[in-house]
PDB file of C-alpha atoms in Angstrom:
ATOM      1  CA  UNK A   1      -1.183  16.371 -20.554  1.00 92.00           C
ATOM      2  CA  UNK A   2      -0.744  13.865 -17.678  1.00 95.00           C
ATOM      3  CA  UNK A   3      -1.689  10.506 -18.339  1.00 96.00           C
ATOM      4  CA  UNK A   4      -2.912   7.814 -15.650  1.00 96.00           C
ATOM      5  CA  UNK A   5      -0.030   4.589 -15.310  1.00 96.00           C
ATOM      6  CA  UNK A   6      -1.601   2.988 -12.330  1.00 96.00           C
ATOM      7  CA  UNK A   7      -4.646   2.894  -9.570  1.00 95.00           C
ATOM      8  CA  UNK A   8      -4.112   2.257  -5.919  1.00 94.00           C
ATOM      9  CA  UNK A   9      -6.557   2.068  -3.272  1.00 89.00           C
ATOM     10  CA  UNK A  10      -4.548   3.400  -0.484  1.00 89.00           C
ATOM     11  CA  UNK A  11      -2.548   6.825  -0.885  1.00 92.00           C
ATOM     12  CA  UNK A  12       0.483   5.180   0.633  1.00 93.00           C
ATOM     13  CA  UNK A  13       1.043   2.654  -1.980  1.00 93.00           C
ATOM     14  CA  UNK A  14       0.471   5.553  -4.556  1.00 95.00           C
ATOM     15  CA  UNK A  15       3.228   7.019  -2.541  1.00 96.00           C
ATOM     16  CA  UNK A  16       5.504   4.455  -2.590  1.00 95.00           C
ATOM     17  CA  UNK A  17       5.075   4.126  -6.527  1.00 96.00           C
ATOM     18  CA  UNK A  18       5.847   8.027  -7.028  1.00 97.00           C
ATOM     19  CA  UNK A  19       9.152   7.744  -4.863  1.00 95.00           C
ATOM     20  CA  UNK A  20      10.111   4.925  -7.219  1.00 94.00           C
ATOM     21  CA  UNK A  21       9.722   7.101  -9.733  1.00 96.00           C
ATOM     22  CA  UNK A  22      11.235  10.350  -8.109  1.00 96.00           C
ATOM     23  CA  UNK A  23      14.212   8.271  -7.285  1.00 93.00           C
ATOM     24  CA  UNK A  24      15.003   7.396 -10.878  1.00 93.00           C
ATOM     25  CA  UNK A  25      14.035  11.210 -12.455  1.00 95.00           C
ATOM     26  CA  UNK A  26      11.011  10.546 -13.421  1.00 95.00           C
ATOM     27  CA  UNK A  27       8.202  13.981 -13.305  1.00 96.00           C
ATOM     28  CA  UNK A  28       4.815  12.182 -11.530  1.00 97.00           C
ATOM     29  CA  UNK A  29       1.935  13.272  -9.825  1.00 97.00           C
ATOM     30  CA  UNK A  30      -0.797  11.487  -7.339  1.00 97.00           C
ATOM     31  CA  UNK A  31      -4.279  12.592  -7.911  1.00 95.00           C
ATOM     32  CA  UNK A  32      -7.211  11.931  -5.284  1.00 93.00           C
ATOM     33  CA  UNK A  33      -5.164  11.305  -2.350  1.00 92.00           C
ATOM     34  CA  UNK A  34      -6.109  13.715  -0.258  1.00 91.00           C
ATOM     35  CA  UNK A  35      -9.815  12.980  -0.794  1.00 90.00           C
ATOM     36  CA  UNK A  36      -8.913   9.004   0.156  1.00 88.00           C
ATOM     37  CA  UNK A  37      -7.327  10.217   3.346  1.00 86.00           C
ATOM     38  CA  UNK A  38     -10.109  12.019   4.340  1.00 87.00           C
ATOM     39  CA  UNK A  39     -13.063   9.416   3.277  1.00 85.00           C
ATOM     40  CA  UNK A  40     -11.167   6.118   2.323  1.00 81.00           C
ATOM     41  CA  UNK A  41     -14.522   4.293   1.704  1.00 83.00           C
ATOM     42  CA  UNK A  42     -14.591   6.197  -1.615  1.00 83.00           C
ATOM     43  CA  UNK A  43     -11.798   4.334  -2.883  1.00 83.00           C
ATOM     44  CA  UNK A  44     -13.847   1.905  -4.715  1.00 83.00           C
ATOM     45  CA  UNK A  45     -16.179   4.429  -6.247  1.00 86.00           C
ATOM     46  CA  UNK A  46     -14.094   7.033  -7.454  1.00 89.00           C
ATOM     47  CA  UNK A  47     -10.995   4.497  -8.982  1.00 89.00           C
ATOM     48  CA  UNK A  48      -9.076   4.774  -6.136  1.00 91.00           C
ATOM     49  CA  UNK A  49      -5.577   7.049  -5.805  1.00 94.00           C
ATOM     50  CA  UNK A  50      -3.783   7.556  -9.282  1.00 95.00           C
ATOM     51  CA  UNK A  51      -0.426   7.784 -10.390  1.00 97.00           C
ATOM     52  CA  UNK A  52       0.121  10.261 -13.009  1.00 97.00           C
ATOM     53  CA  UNK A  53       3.131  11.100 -15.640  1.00 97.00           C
ATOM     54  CA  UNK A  54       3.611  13.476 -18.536  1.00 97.00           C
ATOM     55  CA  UNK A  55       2.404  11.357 -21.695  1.00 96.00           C
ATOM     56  CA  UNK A  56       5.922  11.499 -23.199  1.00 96.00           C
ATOM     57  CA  UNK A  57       7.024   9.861 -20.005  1.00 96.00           C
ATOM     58  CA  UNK A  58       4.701   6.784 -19.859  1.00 97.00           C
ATOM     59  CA  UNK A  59       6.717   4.461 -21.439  1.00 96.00           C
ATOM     60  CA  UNK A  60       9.261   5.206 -19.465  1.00 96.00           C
ATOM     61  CA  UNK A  61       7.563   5.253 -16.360  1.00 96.00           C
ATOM     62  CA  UNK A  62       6.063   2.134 -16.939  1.00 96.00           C
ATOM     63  CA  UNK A  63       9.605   0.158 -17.043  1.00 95.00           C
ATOM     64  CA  UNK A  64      10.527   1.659 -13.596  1.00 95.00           C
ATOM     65  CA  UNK A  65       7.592   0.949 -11.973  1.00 95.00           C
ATOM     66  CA  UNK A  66       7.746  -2.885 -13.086  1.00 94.00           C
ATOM     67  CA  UNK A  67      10.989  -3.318 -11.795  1.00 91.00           C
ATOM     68  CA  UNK A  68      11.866  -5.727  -8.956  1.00 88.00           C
ATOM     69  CA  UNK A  69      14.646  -3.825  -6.992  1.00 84.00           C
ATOM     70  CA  UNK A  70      13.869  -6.365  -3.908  1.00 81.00           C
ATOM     71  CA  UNK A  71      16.539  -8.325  -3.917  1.00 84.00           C
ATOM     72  CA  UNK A  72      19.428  -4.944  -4.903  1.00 86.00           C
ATOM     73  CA  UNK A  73      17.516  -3.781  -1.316  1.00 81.00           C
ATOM     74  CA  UNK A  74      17.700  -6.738   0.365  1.00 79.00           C
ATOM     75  CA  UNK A  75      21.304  -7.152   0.061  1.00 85.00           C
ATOM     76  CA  UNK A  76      22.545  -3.615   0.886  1.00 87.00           C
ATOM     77  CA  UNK A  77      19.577  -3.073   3.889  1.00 84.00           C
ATOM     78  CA  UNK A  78      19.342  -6.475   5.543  1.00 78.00           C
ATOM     79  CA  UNK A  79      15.842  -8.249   5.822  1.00 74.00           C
ATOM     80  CA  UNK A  80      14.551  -8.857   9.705  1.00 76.00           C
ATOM     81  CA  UNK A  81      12.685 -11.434   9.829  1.00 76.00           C
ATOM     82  CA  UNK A  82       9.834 -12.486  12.280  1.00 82.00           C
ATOM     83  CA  UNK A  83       9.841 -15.919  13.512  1.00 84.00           C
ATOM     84  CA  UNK A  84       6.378 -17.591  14.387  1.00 86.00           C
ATOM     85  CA  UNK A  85       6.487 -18.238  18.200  1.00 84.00           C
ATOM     86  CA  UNK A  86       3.875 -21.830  17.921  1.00 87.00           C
ATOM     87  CA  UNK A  87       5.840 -23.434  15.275  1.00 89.00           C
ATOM     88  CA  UNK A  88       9.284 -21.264  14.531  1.00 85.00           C
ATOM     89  CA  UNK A  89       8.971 -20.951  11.386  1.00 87.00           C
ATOM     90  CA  UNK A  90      10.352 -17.791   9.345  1.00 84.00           C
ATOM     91  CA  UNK A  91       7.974 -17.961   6.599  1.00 86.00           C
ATOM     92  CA  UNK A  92       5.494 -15.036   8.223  1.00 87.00           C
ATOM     93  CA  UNK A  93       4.133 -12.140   7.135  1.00 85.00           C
ATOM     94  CA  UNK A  94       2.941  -9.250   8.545  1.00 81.00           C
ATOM     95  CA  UNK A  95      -1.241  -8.758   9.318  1.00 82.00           C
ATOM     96  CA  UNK A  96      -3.801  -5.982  10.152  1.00 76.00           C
ATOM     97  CA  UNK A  97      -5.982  -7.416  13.254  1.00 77.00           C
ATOM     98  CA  UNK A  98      -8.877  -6.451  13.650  1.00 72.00           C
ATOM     99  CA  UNK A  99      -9.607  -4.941  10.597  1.00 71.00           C
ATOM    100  CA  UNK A 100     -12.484  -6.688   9.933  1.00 73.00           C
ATOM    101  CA  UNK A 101     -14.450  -5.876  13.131  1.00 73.00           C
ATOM    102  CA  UNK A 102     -13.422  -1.861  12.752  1.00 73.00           C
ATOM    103  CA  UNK A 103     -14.927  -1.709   8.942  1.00 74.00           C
ATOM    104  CA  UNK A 104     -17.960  -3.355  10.130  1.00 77.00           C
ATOM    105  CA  UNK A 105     -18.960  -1.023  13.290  1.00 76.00           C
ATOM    106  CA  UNK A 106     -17.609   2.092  10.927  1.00 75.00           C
ATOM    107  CA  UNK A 107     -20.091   1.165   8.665  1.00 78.00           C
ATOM    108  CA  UNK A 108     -22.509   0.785  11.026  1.00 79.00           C
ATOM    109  CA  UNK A 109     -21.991   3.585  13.884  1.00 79.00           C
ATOM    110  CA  UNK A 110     -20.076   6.221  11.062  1.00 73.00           C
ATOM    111  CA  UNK A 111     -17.586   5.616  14.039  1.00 68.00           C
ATOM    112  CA  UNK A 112     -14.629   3.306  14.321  1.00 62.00           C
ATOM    113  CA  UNK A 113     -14.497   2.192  17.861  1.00 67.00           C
ATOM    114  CA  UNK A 114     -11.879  -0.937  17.660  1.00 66.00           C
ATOM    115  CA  UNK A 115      -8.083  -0.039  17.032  1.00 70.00           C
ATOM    116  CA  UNK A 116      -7.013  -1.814  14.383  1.00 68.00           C
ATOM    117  CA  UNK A 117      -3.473  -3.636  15.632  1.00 76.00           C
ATOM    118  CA  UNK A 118      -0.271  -5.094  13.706  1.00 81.00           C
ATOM    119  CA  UNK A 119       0.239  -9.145  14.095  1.00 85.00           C
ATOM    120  CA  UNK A 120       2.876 -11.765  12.753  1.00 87.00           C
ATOM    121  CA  UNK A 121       0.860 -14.443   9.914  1.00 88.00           C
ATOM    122  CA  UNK A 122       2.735 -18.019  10.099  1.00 89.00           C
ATOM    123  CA  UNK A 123       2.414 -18.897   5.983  1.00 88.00           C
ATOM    124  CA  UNK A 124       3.494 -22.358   7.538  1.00 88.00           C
ATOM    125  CA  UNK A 125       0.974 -23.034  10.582  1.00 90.00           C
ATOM    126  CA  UNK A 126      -1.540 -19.956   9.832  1.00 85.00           C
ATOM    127  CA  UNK A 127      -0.788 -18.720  13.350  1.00 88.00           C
ATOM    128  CA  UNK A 128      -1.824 -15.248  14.100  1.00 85.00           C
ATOM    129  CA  UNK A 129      -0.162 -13.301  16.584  1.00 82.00           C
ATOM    130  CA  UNK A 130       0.125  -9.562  18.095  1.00 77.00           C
ATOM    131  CA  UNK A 131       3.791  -8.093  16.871  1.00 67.00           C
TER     132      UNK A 131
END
């Protein structure tokens, strides 16, 4: 019997999850992804994308998935980091543009007609820009 550990409202951060999981052994399953993909405004309505495991594996499961192998990455990968081109600063993050606009005319027209486009967020200044 599979058992529900988490809810995600995209199918890639289900994704992500399972290959944390994967990469330490663990037997898991994503349920409802496919329907996301194809109709992501259900999300919401049907509890989003779910990460499933084997009951006798929740526990386990459960101590992967809440830990913080950042740093372990950080240190053998590298981290590239944007810098904000008003101010300099390196505390940024990265920012879906027009995102707003898009979900607003798809709701309207059942049509998305603006691209939604990757920026650079200043945390310091609150500069957006294109990246």
């Amino acid at each position: 019997m599979l058992k529900t550990i988490a809810r995600y409202s995209t199918p890639i951060e289900a994704q992500i999850a399972w290959s944390k999981l994967d990469a330490m052994g663990v037997e898991a399953y994503i349920a409802d992804q496919h329907t996301i993909n194809m109709q992501w405004l259900y999300s919401n309505a049907i509890g989003g994308v779910r990460l499933q495991v084997p009951e006798h594996l929740f526990e386990q499961a459960a101590e992967i998935l809440e830990l913080d192998l950042e740093s372990a990455l950080i240190e053998e990968q590298g981290y590239d980091v944007a810098t904000c081109p008003k101010c300099g600063s390196n505390d940024t993050e990265y920012k879906a543009i027009g995102r707003r606009a898009a979900f607003l005319v798809f709701l309207g027209l059942n049509f998305p007609l603006f691209p939604v486009r990757q920026g650079v967020k200043c945390n310091s200044c609150g500069f957006v820009s294109r990246a």
